[in-house]
Amino acid sequence: MDKFNLSRRESLGLAAIATGMAAVPGVANARKKKSKIDFITEIDFKNPKWNRDVYARIDGDIDPTKEKCGWIKGKAMGVRPNEKVRTLFGVEGFSFVRMKKLEDGSYRRMLREIVFYTDLETGEILKEWHNPYSDETVKVVPIANDPFNFTISEFLPEGPSYGGLNKDLRERKPFLQDWEYGPNGTMILNTGIDLMYPNALQPEKWPRESAGVMNRVSEHFIYVVEQADVENPDLTHIPHIGSWSRVTPWLPWMLMGKAEGQINYFTHFQTIPEGVSGLPAHLVKAARDMDEKWLSAPTEDYGPSLSSLELYALEQKPAPVPEGWEPPKAPPAPTGFAPPKG
């Protein structure tokens, strides 16, 4: 079986993911020489410092001489009124992250990530895509964030500022996360964020790219880890598998304008302990063709940290607006439907 074909695991659901942790490369063999880096291993869901340390060990490797590679794969769905959800294209990419411990015990997480959109049948990386909503072929722009950094401390992070556009920052509270014990010695962590903030692509300048004045974005993650790894003082990184879902406006390169609807991402991810050599070759080549930097984590902290929407506004140009152009319309509501009585 292709080691990157996880469709069977997806079909079996989260319980199968949890019971399959032993099959994740590196989990069984990750216990090596004792770490000289201090961190809290005794499980205490109510301790903000334990949550800080364990989350930093999942999100990266708290040994600053090492970098953590993560791989992600899934699908993006189009959602419009009055029609069934439509699978539009595949999503596949990777990230490299490095952790730097700060004087107060916090960790500065420094990350590069690149995610490509792929053909649903062949898996090939798309450079162009035929939009079934508008019957138009459009240029595809991958997610390429360099960097996307934040600080992991004993307090909840304020949330991404997106270059100052997001003013709805979180109240300073202890960093307590949503943990539960799973089957077969696993632990499950749920994290997420729900945002509404001004769009960097305002409709006046970006009529075809902008979904509106505001962005409504939600991102949610599920991490599955082994309890023994969490408690292991030798592990500066905790291998894991999990899932990422995202609700976001139409992607700007789809040229949907203010059309009704949204994009939903459904993906799975895991640690790749081998780094570049453990990633699919076609992803490595595509990233290298863009820039060699995508194949390693940052060694220094820099910014700003922007999402793909803000980067699009900086790096792309507004598409020409054809005479008489209008955003694609959703189909009309069904007629003649009689709800069941009683």
mmCIF file of C-alpha atoms in Angstrom:
data_model
loop_
_atom_site.group_PDB
_atom_site.id
_atom_site.type_symbol
_atom_site.label_atom_id
_atom_site.label_comp_id
_atom_site.label_asym_id
_atom_site.label_seq_id
_atom_site.Cartn_x
_atom_site.Cartn_y
_atom_site.Cartn_z
ATOM 1 C CA MET A 1 0.000 0.000 0.000
ATOM 2 C CA ASP A 2 1.138 3.539 -0.750
ATOM 3 C CA LYS A 3 2.107 4.972 2.649
ATOM 4 C CA PHE A 4 0.331 8.229 1.756
ATOM 5 C CA ASN A 5 -2.982 6.556 0.844
ATOM 6 C CA LEU A 6 -5.001 6.864 4.048
ATOM 7 C CA SER A 7 -8.482 6.451 2.551
ATOM 8 C CA ARG A 8 -9.139 3.273 4.535
ATOM 9 C CA ARG A 9 -8.194 4.994 7.773
ATOM 10 C CA GLU A 10 -10.413 7.930 6.872
ATOM 11 C CA SER A 11 -13.372 5.633 6.256
ATOM 12 C CA LEU A 12 -12.972 3.947 9.625
ATOM 13 C CA GLY A 13 -13.030 7.241 11.522
ATOM 14 C CA LEU A 14 -11.303 8.607 14.596
ATOM 15 C CA ALA A 15 -11.463 5.355 16.568
ATOM 16 C CA ALA A 16 -9.390 3.637 13.924
ATOM 17 C CA ILE A 17 -6.951 6.537 13.910
ATOM 18 C CA ALA A 18 -6.527 6.138 17.642
ATOM 19 C CA THR A 19 -6.033 2.369 17.519
ATOM 20 C CA GLY A 20 -3.601 2.744 14.620
ATOM 21 C CA MET A 21 -1.126 5.007 16.395
ATOM 22 C CA ALA A 22 1.446 2.237 16.603
ATOM 23 C CA ALA A 23 1.662 2.273 12.814
ATOM 24 C CA VAL A 24 2.723 5.908 12.625
ATOM 25 C CA PRO A 25 6.407 6.086 11.583
ATOM 26 C CA GLY A 26 8.589 7.070 14.510
ATOM 27 C CA VAL A 27 6.098 6.599 17.354
ATOM 28 C CA ALA A 28 7.422 3.227 18.462
ATOM 29 C CA ASN A 29 11.074 4.114 17.827
ATOM 30 C CA ALA A 30 11.104 7.745 18.962
ATOM 31 C CA ARG A 31 12.310 6.996 22.510
ATOM 32 C CA LYS A 32 16.031 7.621 22.297
ATOM 33 C CA LYS A 33 18.547 9.221 24.640
ATOM 34 C CA LYS A 34 17.232 11.268 27.507
ATOM 35 C CA SER A 35 16.513 14.908 26.725
ATOM 36 C CA LYS A 36 18.464 17.626 28.517
ATOM 37 C CA ILE A 37 15.594 20.077 27.941
ATOM 38 C CA ASP A 38 13.280 20.573 30.909
ATOM 39 C CA PHE A 39 9.532 20.257 30.388
ATOM 40 C CA ILE A 40 6.534 19.015 32.352
ATOM 41 C CA THR A 41 5.527 15.427 31.646
ATOM 42 C CA GLU A 42 3.080 14.683 34.503
ATOM 43 C CA ILE A 43 -0.391 14.921 32.961
ATOM 44 C CA ASP A 44 -2.469 17.696 34.515
ATOM 45 C CA PHE A 45 -5.244 19.080 32.313
ATOM 46 C CA LYS A 46 -5.712 22.021 34.695
ATOM 47 C CA ASN A 47 -2.066 23.121 34.638
ATOM 48 C CA PRO A 48 -1.432 25.871 32.027
ATOM 49 C CA LYS A 49 2.310 25.142 32.003
ATOM 50 C CA TRP A 50 1.739 21.449 31.304
ATOM 51 C CA ASN A 51 -0.619 22.418 28.465
ATOM 52 C CA ARG A 52 2.030 24.815 27.143
ATOM 53 C CA ASP A 53 4.784 22.226 27.183
ATOM 54 C CA VAL A 54 2.802 19.354 25.710
ATOM 55 C CA TYR A 55 1.292 21.509 22.974
ATOM 56 C CA ALA A 56 4.743 22.838 22.033
ATOM 57 C CA ARG A 57 6.018 19.241 21.849
ATOM 58 C CA ILE A 58 3.139 18.327 19.523
ATOM 59 C CA ASP A 59 3.297 21.414 17.322
ATOM 60 C CA GLY A 60 7.072 21.217 16.974
ATOM 61 C CA ASP A 61 10.243 19.873 18.543
ATOM 62 C CA ILE A 62 11.287 21.898 21.576
ATOM 63 C CA ASP A 63 14.918 21.017 20.880
ATOM 64 C CA PRO A 64 15.905 24.136 18.871
ATOM 65 C CA THR A 65 18.557 22.179 16.977
ATOM 66 C CA LYS A 66 15.816 20.097 15.365
ATOM 67 C CA GLU A 67 12.920 20.830 13.051
ATOM 68 C CA LYS A 68 9.586 19.055 12.799
ATOM 69 C CA CYS A 69 8.040 18.139 9.454
ATOM 70 C CA GLY A 70 4.293 17.711 9.112
ATOM 71 C CA TRP A 71 2.315 16.432 6.108
ATOM 72 C CA ILE A 72 -1.327 17.153 5.309
ATOM 73 C CA LYS A 73 -3.746 15.764 2.734
ATOM 74 C CA GLY A 74 -7.471 16.032 2.093
ATOM 75 C CA LYS A 75 -10.141 17.675 -0.013
ATOM 76 C CA ALA A 76 -11.827 21.045 -0.415
ATOM 77 C CA MET A 77 -15.582 21.188 -0.835
ATOM 78 C CA GLY A 78 -17.792 23.885 -2.307
ATOM 79 C CA VAL A 79 -20.965 24.714 -0.390
ATOM 80 C CA ARG A 80 -23.797 26.717 -1.983
ATOM 81 C CA PRO A 81 -27.502 27.130 -1.213
ATOM 82 C CA ASN A 82 -29.985 24.781 -2.871
ATOM 83 C CA GLU A 83 -27.492 22.154 -4.041
ATOM 84 C CA LYS A 84 -25.503 19.303 -2.572
ATOM 85 C CA VAL A 85 -21.948 19.860 -1.361
ATOM 86 C CA ARG A 86 -19.459 19.482 -4.214
ATOM 87 C CA THR A 87 -15.877 18.190 -3.943
ATOM 88 C CA LEU A 88 -13.747 20.626 -5.948
ATOM 89 C CA PHE A 89 -10.075 19.649 -5.635
ATOM 90 C CA GLY A 90 -7.556 17.883 -3.465
ATOM 91 C CA VAL A 91 -5.401 19.580 -0.837
ATOM 92 C CA GLU A 92 -1.872 18.349 -0.059
ATOM 93 C CA GLY A 93 1.179 19.981 1.447
ATOM 94 C CA PHE A 94 3.654 20.149 4.290
ATOM 95 C CA SER A 95 5.257 22.411 6.853
ATOM 96 C CA PHE A 96 8.523 22.735 8.731
ATOM 97 C CA VAL A 97 8.600 24.258 12.216
ATOM 98 C CA ARG A 98 11.320 25.126 14.710
ATOM 99 C CA MET A 99 10.841 26.021 18.385
ATOM 100 C CA LYS A 100 12.825 28.591 20.321
ATOM 101 C CA LYS A 101 12.420 28.690 24.100
ATOM 102 C CA LEU A 102 12.028 32.166 25.583
ATOM 103 C CA GLU A 103 13.273 33.408 28.950
ATOM 104 C CA ASP A 104 9.839 33.163 30.588
ATOM 105 C CA GLY A 105 9.452 29.497 29.635
ATOM 106 C CA SER A 106 7.302 30.196 26.579
ATOM 107 C CA TYR A 107 8.101 28.859 23.127
ATOM 108 C CA ARG A 108 8.330 30.861 19.941
ATOM 109 C CA ARG A 109 7.042 28.682 17.122
ATOM 110 C CA MET A 110 8.568 29.542 13.717
ATOM 111 C CA LEU A 111 6.947 27.879 10.715
ATOM 112 C CA ARG A 112 6.895 27.724 6.927
ATOM 113 C CA GLU A 113 4.081 25.904 5.180
ATOM 114 C CA ILE A 114 3.131 25.204 1.604
ATOM 115 C CA VAL A 115 -0.091 23.536 0.462
ATOM 116 C CA PHE A 116 -0.960 22.686 -3.131
ATOM 117 C CA TYR A 117 -4.326 22.085 -4.777
ATOM 118 C CA THR A 118 -4.514 18.835 -6.721
ATOM 119 C CA ASP A 119 -6.576 17.078 -9.379
ATOM 120 C CA LEU A 120 -9.157 14.791 -7.780
ATOM 121 C CA GLU A 121 -8.495 11.910 -10.168
ATOM 122 C CA THR A 122 -4.757 12.023 -10.825
ATOM 123 C CA GLY A 123 -3.435 13.785 -7.702
ATOM 124 C CA GLU A 124 -1.364 16.059 -9.918
ATOM 125 C CA ILE A 125 -0.716 19.587 -8.681
ATOM 126 C CA LEU A 126 -3.028 22.039 -10.394
ATOM 127 C CA LYS A 127 -1.701 25.113 -12.173
ATOM 128 C CA GLU A 128 -5.098 25.827 -13.718
ATOM 129 C CA TRP A 129 -8.559 24.700 -12.704
ATOM 130 C CA HIS A 130 -11.918 24.742 -14.451
ATOM 131 C CA ASN A 131 -14.436 26.391 -12.128
ATOM 132 C CA PRO A 132 -17.733 24.522 -12.534
ATOM 133 C CA TYR A 133 -19.677 27.361 -10.921
ATOM 134 C CA SER A 134 -18.567 29.987 -13.440
ATOM 135 C CA ASP A 135 -17.563 27.684 -16.356
ATOM 136 C CA GLU A 136 -14.206 29.492 -16.416
ATOM 137 C CA THR A 137 -10.600 28.251 -16.296
ATOM 138 C CA VAL A 138 -8.646 30.082 -13.603
ATOM 139 C CA LYS A 139 -5.027 30.218 -12.408
ATOM 140 C CA VAL A 140 -4.462 28.276 -9.172
ATOM 141 C CA VAL A 141 -2.509 29.947 -6.350
ATOM 142 C CA PRO A 142 -1.168 27.581 -3.637
ATOM 143 C CA ILE A 143 -1.019 28.353 0.067
ATOM 144 C CA ALA A 144 2.561 29.489 0.739
ATOM 145 C CA ASN A 145 2.981 31.053 4.174
ATOM 146 C CA ASP A 146 6.443 32.224 5.239
ATOM 147 C CA PRO A 147 6.356 32.610 8.148
ATOM 148 C CA PHE A 148 3.356 31.833 10.322
ATOM 149 C CA ASN A 149 4.754 32.319 13.819
ATOM 150 C CA PHE A 150 3.235 32.695 17.265
ATOM 151 C CA THR A 151 4.149 32.269 20.926
ATOM 152 C CA ILE A 152 3.017 29.268 22.971
ATOM 153 C CA SER A 153 2.837 30.321 26.608
ATOM 154 C CA GLU A 154 0.914 29.495 29.774
ATOM 155 C CA PHE A 155 -1.750 31.944 28.558
ATOM 156 C CA LEU A 156 -4.107 31.542 25.626
ATOM 157 C CA PRO A 157 -2.621 33.135 22.509
ATOM 158 C CA GLU A 158 -4.367 36.278 21.386
ATOM 159 C CA GLY A 159 -5.056 34.757 17.998
ATOM 160 C CA PRO A 160 -3.603 35.740 14.621
ATOM 161 C CA SER A 161 -3.644 39.457 13.874
ATOM 162 C CA TYR A 162 -3.410 38.938 10.086
ATOM 163 C CA GLY A 163 -1.271 42.027 9.698
ATOM 164 C CA GLY A 164 -3.426 44.028 12.127
ATOM 165 C CA LEU A 165 -6.729 43.277 10.357
ATOM 166 C CA ASN A 166 -8.038 41.075 13.160
ATOM 167 C CA LYS A 167 -8.862 43.323 16.134
ATOM 168 C CA ASP A 168 -10.934 40.693 17.942
ATOM 169 C CA LEU A 169 -8.097 39.403 20.110
ATOM 170 C CA ARG A 170 -8.645 36.881 22.881
ATOM 171 C CA GLU A 171 -8.827 37.818 26.530
ATOM 172 C CA ARG A 172 -5.725 36.852 28.497
ATOM 173 C CA LYS A 173 -6.660 33.556 30.135
ATOM 174 C CA PRO A 174 -4.747 30.473 31.293
ATOM 175 C CA PHE A 175 -3.764 28.121 28.465
ATOM 176 C CA LEU A 176 -6.136 25.220 29.169
ATOM 177 C CA GLN A 177 -6.987 22.932 26.282
ATOM 178 C CA ASP A 178 -9.723 20.451 25.418
ATOM 179 C CA TRP A 179 -8.220 17.045 26.266
ATOM 180 C CA GLU A 180 -9.750 13.605 26.678
ATOM 181 C CA TYR A 181 -8.472 10.069 26.999
ATOM 182 C CA GLY A 182 -8.997 7.888 23.929
ATOM 183 C CA PRO A 183 -8.910 4.117 23.409
ATOM 184 C CA ASN A 184 -5.810 1.936 23.593
ATOM 185 C CA GLY A 185 -3.626 4.315 25.568
ATOM 186 C CA THR A 186 -4.223 7.388 23.423
ATOM 187 C CA MET A 187 -5.053 10.973 24.248
ATOM 188 C CA ILE A 188 -7.109 13.290 22.036
ATOM 189 C CA LEU A 189 -6.702 17.065 21.831
ATOM 190 C CA ASN A 190 -9.272 19.349 20.180
ATOM 191 C CA THR A 191 -8.299 22.919 19.306
ATOM 192 C CA GLY A 192 -9.871 25.590 17.141
ATOM 193 C CA ILE A 193 -10.539 29.225 16.446
ATOM 194 C CA ASP A 194 -13.528 31.103 14.977
ATOM 195 C CA LEU A 195 -12.878 34.540 13.501
ATOM 196 C CA MET A 196 -14.635 37.432 11.778
ATOM 197 C CA TYR A 197 -12.316 40.229 10.636
ATOM 198 C CA PRO A 198 -11.878 42.776 7.800
ATOM 199 C CA ASN A 199 -10.923 41.315 4.438
ATOM 200 C CA ALA A 200 -7.541 42.304 2.976
ATOM 201 C CA LEU A 201 -9.244 41.910 -0.419
ATOM 202 C CA GLN A 202 -11.848 44.652 -0.332
ATOM 203 C CA PRO A 203 -14.561 44.404 -3.043
ATOM 204 C CA GLU A 204 -13.898 47.866 -4.485
ATOM 205 C CA LYS A 205 -10.350 46.903 -5.512
ATOM 206 C CA TRP A 206 -10.835 43.143 -5.879
ATOM 207 C CA PRO A 207 -14.381 42.703 -7.262
ATOM 208 C CA ARG A 208 -13.743 39.212 -8.646
ATOM 209 C CA GLU A 209 -11.523 37.934 -5.806
ATOM 210 C CA SER A 210 -13.307 39.368 -2.771
ATOM 211 C CA ALA A 211 -16.089 37.482 -1.010
ATOM 212 C CA GLY A 212 -17.039 40.636 0.861
ATOM 213 C CA VAL A 213 -15.934 43.286 3.318
ATOM 214 C CA MET A 214 -15.397 40.754 6.128
ATOM 215 C CA ASN A 215 -13.750 37.335 6.345
ATOM 216 C CA ARG A 216 -15.482 34.629 8.359
ATOM 217 C CA VAL A 217 -13.010 31.824 8.990
ATOM 218 C CA SER A 218 -13.068 28.821 11.332
ATOM 219 C CA GLU A 219 -10.260 26.298 11.780
ATOM 220 C CA HIS A 220 -10.446 23.196 13.974
ATOM 221 C CA PHE A 221 -7.872 20.487 14.721
ATOM 222 C CA ILE A 222 -7.939 17.036 16.298
ATOM 223 C CA TYR A 223 -4.634 15.548 17.488
ATOM 224 C CA VAL A 224 -4.244 11.898 18.518
ATOM 225 C CA VAL A 225 -1.156 11.033 20.564
ATOM 226 C CA GLU A 226 0.039 8.165 22.746
ATOM 227 C CA GLN A 227 -0.190 8.815 26.483
ATOM 228 C CA ALA A 228 3.182 7.095 26.932
ATOM 229 C CA ASP A 229 4.744 9.656 24.572
ATOM 230 C CA VAL A 230 3.205 12.561 26.474
ATOM 231 C CA GLU A 231 4.690 11.245 29.718
ATOM 232 C CA ASN A 232 8.082 10.361 28.226
ATOM 233 C CA PRO A 233 10.792 12.799 29.442
ATOM 234 C CA ASP A 234 13.020 11.731 26.533
ATOM 235 C CA LEU A 235 10.706 13.018 23.797
ATOM 236 C CA THR A 236 11.106 16.659 22.810
ATOM 237 C CA HIS A 237 8.561 16.057 20.023
ATOM 238 C CA ILE A 238 5.382 13.988 20.335
ATOM 239 C CA PRO A 239 4.509 12.183 17.085
ATOM 240 C CA HIS A 240 0.832 12.384 16.198
ATOM 241 C CA ILE A 241 -1.854 12.016 13.600
ATOM 242 C CA GLY A 242 -5.041 14.021 13.332
ATOM 243 C CA SER A 243 -7.421 16.069 11.257
ATOM 244 C CA TRP A 244 -7.830 19.706 10.205
ATOM 245 C CA SER A 245 -11.044 21.312 9.013
ATOM 246 C CA ARG A 246 -11.502 24.848 7.789
ATOM 247 C CA VAL A 247 -14.486 26.975 6.799
ATOM 248 C CA THR A 248 -13.498 29.961 4.662
ATOM 249 C CA PRO A 249 -14.858 32.244 1.925
ATOM 250 C CA TRP A 250 -14.397 31.268 -1.702
ATOM 251 C CA LEU A 251 -10.675 31.213 -2.499
ATOM 252 C CA PRO A 252 -9.755 34.467 -4.254
ATOM 253 C CA TRP A 253 -8.260 32.749 -7.313
ATOM 254 C CA MET A 254 -11.616 31.054 -7.962
ATOM 255 C CA LEU A 255 -12.903 34.521 -9.030
ATOM 256 C CA MET A 256 -16.295 33.985 -7.397
ATOM 257 C CA GLY A 257 -16.708 37.527 -6.090
ATOM 258 C CA LYS A 258 -19.600 37.867 -3.640
ATOM 259 C CA ALA A 259 -21.311 34.677 -4.816
ATOM 260 C CA GLU A 260 -23.232 32.879 -2.102
ATOM 261 C CA GLY A 261 -21.395 30.005 -0.512
ATOM 262 C CA GLN A 262 -18.070 28.976 0.998
ATOM 263 C CA ILE A 263 -15.212 26.463 0.956
ATOM 264 C CA ASN A 264 -14.876 23.676 3.541
ATOM 265 C CA TYR A 265 -11.576 21.824 3.958
ATOM 266 C CA PHE A 266 -11.468 18.280 5.368
ATOM 267 C CA THR A 267 -7.947 16.888 5.817
ATOM 268 C CA HIS A 268 -5.783 14.511 7.828
ATOM 269 C CA PHE A 269 -2.204 15.126 8.925
ATOM 270 C CA GLN A 270 0.723 13.472 10.656
ATOM 271 C CA THR A 271 4.324 13.917 11.723
ATOM 272 C CA ILE A 272 6.926 12.923 9.119
ATOM 273 C CA PRO A 273 9.979 12.000 11.227
ATOM 274 C CA GLU A 274 12.216 11.501 8.170
ATOM 275 C CA GLY A 275 11.702 15.101 7.044
ATOM 276 C CA VAL A 276 12.095 15.844 3.335
ATOM 277 C CA SER A 277 12.943 12.238 2.461
ATOM 278 C CA GLY A 278 9.628 11.089 3.952
ATOM 279 C CA LEU A 279 7.472 13.457 1.906
ATOM 280 C CA PRO A 280 5.857 12.589 -1.458
ATOM 281 C CA ALA A 281 8.362 13.298 -4.226
ATOM 282 C CA HIS A 282 5.946 15.345 -6.339
ATOM 283 C CA LEU A 283 5.345 17.748 -3.433
ATOM 284 C CA VAL A 284 9.057 18.155 -2.780
ATOM 285 C CA LYS A 285 9.759 18.870 -6.434
ATOM 286 C CA ALA A 286 6.946 21.416 -6.723
ATOM 287 C CA ALA A 287 8.105 23.218 -3.582
ATOM 288 C CA ARG A 288 11.750 23.154 -4.651
ATOM 289 C CA ASP A 289 10.797 24.577 -8.036
ATOM 290 C CA MET A 290 9.291 27.542 -6.178
ATOM 291 C CA ASP A 291 12.148 28.011 -3.683
ATOM 292 C CA GLU A 292 14.482 25.728 -1.740
ATOM 293 C CA LYS A 293 13.469 27.502 1.468
ATOM 294 C CA TRP A 294 10.185 25.562 1.662
ATOM 295 C CA LEU A 295 12.142 22.403 2.510
ATOM 296 C CA SER A 296 13.349 23.617 5.914
ATOM 297 C CA ALA A 297 12.150 25.539 8.948
ATOM 298 C CA PRO A 298 13.144 29.144 9.686
ATOM 299 C CA THR A 299 16.205 29.521 11.884
ATOM 300 C CA GLU A 300 15.326 33.073 12.952
ATOM 301 C CA ASP A 301 12.131 34.800 14.031
ATOM 302 C CA TYR A 302 10.800 37.324 11.536
ATOM 303 C CA GLY A 303 7.446 38.481 10.185
ATOM 304 C CA PRO A 304 4.817 39.572 9.768
ATOM 305 C CA SER A 305 2.788 36.362 9.973
ATOM 306 C CA LEU A 306 0.096 36.583 7.331
ATOM 307 C CA SER A 307 -2.469 34.107 6.044
ATOM 308 C CA SER A 308 -2.875 33.189 2.382
ATOM 309 C CA LEU A 309 -5.565 35.875 1.958
ATOM 310 C CA GLU A 310 -3.301 38.711 3.117
ATOM 311 C CA LEU A 311 -0.423 37.357 1.040
ATOM 312 C CA TYR A 312 -2.694 37.190 -2.004
ATOM 313 C CA ALA A 313 -3.426 40.912 -1.610
ATOM 314 C CA LEU A 314 0.311 41.651 -1.528
ATOM 315 C CA GLU A 315 1.506 39.300 -4.261
ATOM 316 C CA GLN A 316 -1.296 39.157 -6.836
ATOM 317 C CA LYS A 317 -3.122 41.695 -9.006
ATOM 318 C CA PRO A 318 -6.889 42.142 -9.417
ATOM 319 C CA ALA A 319 -8.313 40.140 -12.312
ATOM 320 C CA PRO A 320 -9.865 42.108 -15.182
ATOM 321 C CA VAL A 321 -13.630 42.488 -14.922
ATOM 322 C CA PRO A 322 -15.370 41.532 -18.192
ATOM 323 C CA GLU A 323 -18.213 43.750 -19.312
ATOM 324 C CA GLY A 324 -21.436 42.610 -17.714
ATOM 325 C CA TRP A 325 -19.719 40.198 -15.324
ATOM 326 C CA GLU A 326 -21.678 39.033 -12.282
ATOM 327 C CA PRO A 327 -20.750 36.563 -9.538
ATOM 328 C CA PRO A 328 -22.030 33.028 -10.230
ATOM 329 C CA LYS A 329 -25.542 32.530 -8.907
ATOM 330 C CA ALA A 330 -26.638 29.570 -6.823
ATOM 331 C CA PRO A 331 -29.502 27.495 -8.252
ATOM 332 C CA PRO A 332 -33.050 28.446 -7.247
ATOM 333 C CA ALA A 333 -34.693 26.737 -4.320
ATOM 334 C CA PRO A 334 -36.502 23.481 -5.175
ATOM 335 C CA THR A 335 -40.229 23.801 -5.791
ATOM 336 C CA GLY A 336 -43.099 21.407 -5.323
ATOM 337 C CA PHE A 337 -41.682 19.831 -2.170
ATOM 338 C CA ALA A 338 -44.254 18.902 0.457
ATOM 339 C CA PRO A 339 -42.868 18.174 3.932
ATOM 340 C CA PRO A 340 -44.188 15.006 5.583
ATOM 341 C CA LYS A 341 -47.249 15.457 7.766
ATOM 342 C CA GLY A 342 -47.175 14.850 11.475
#
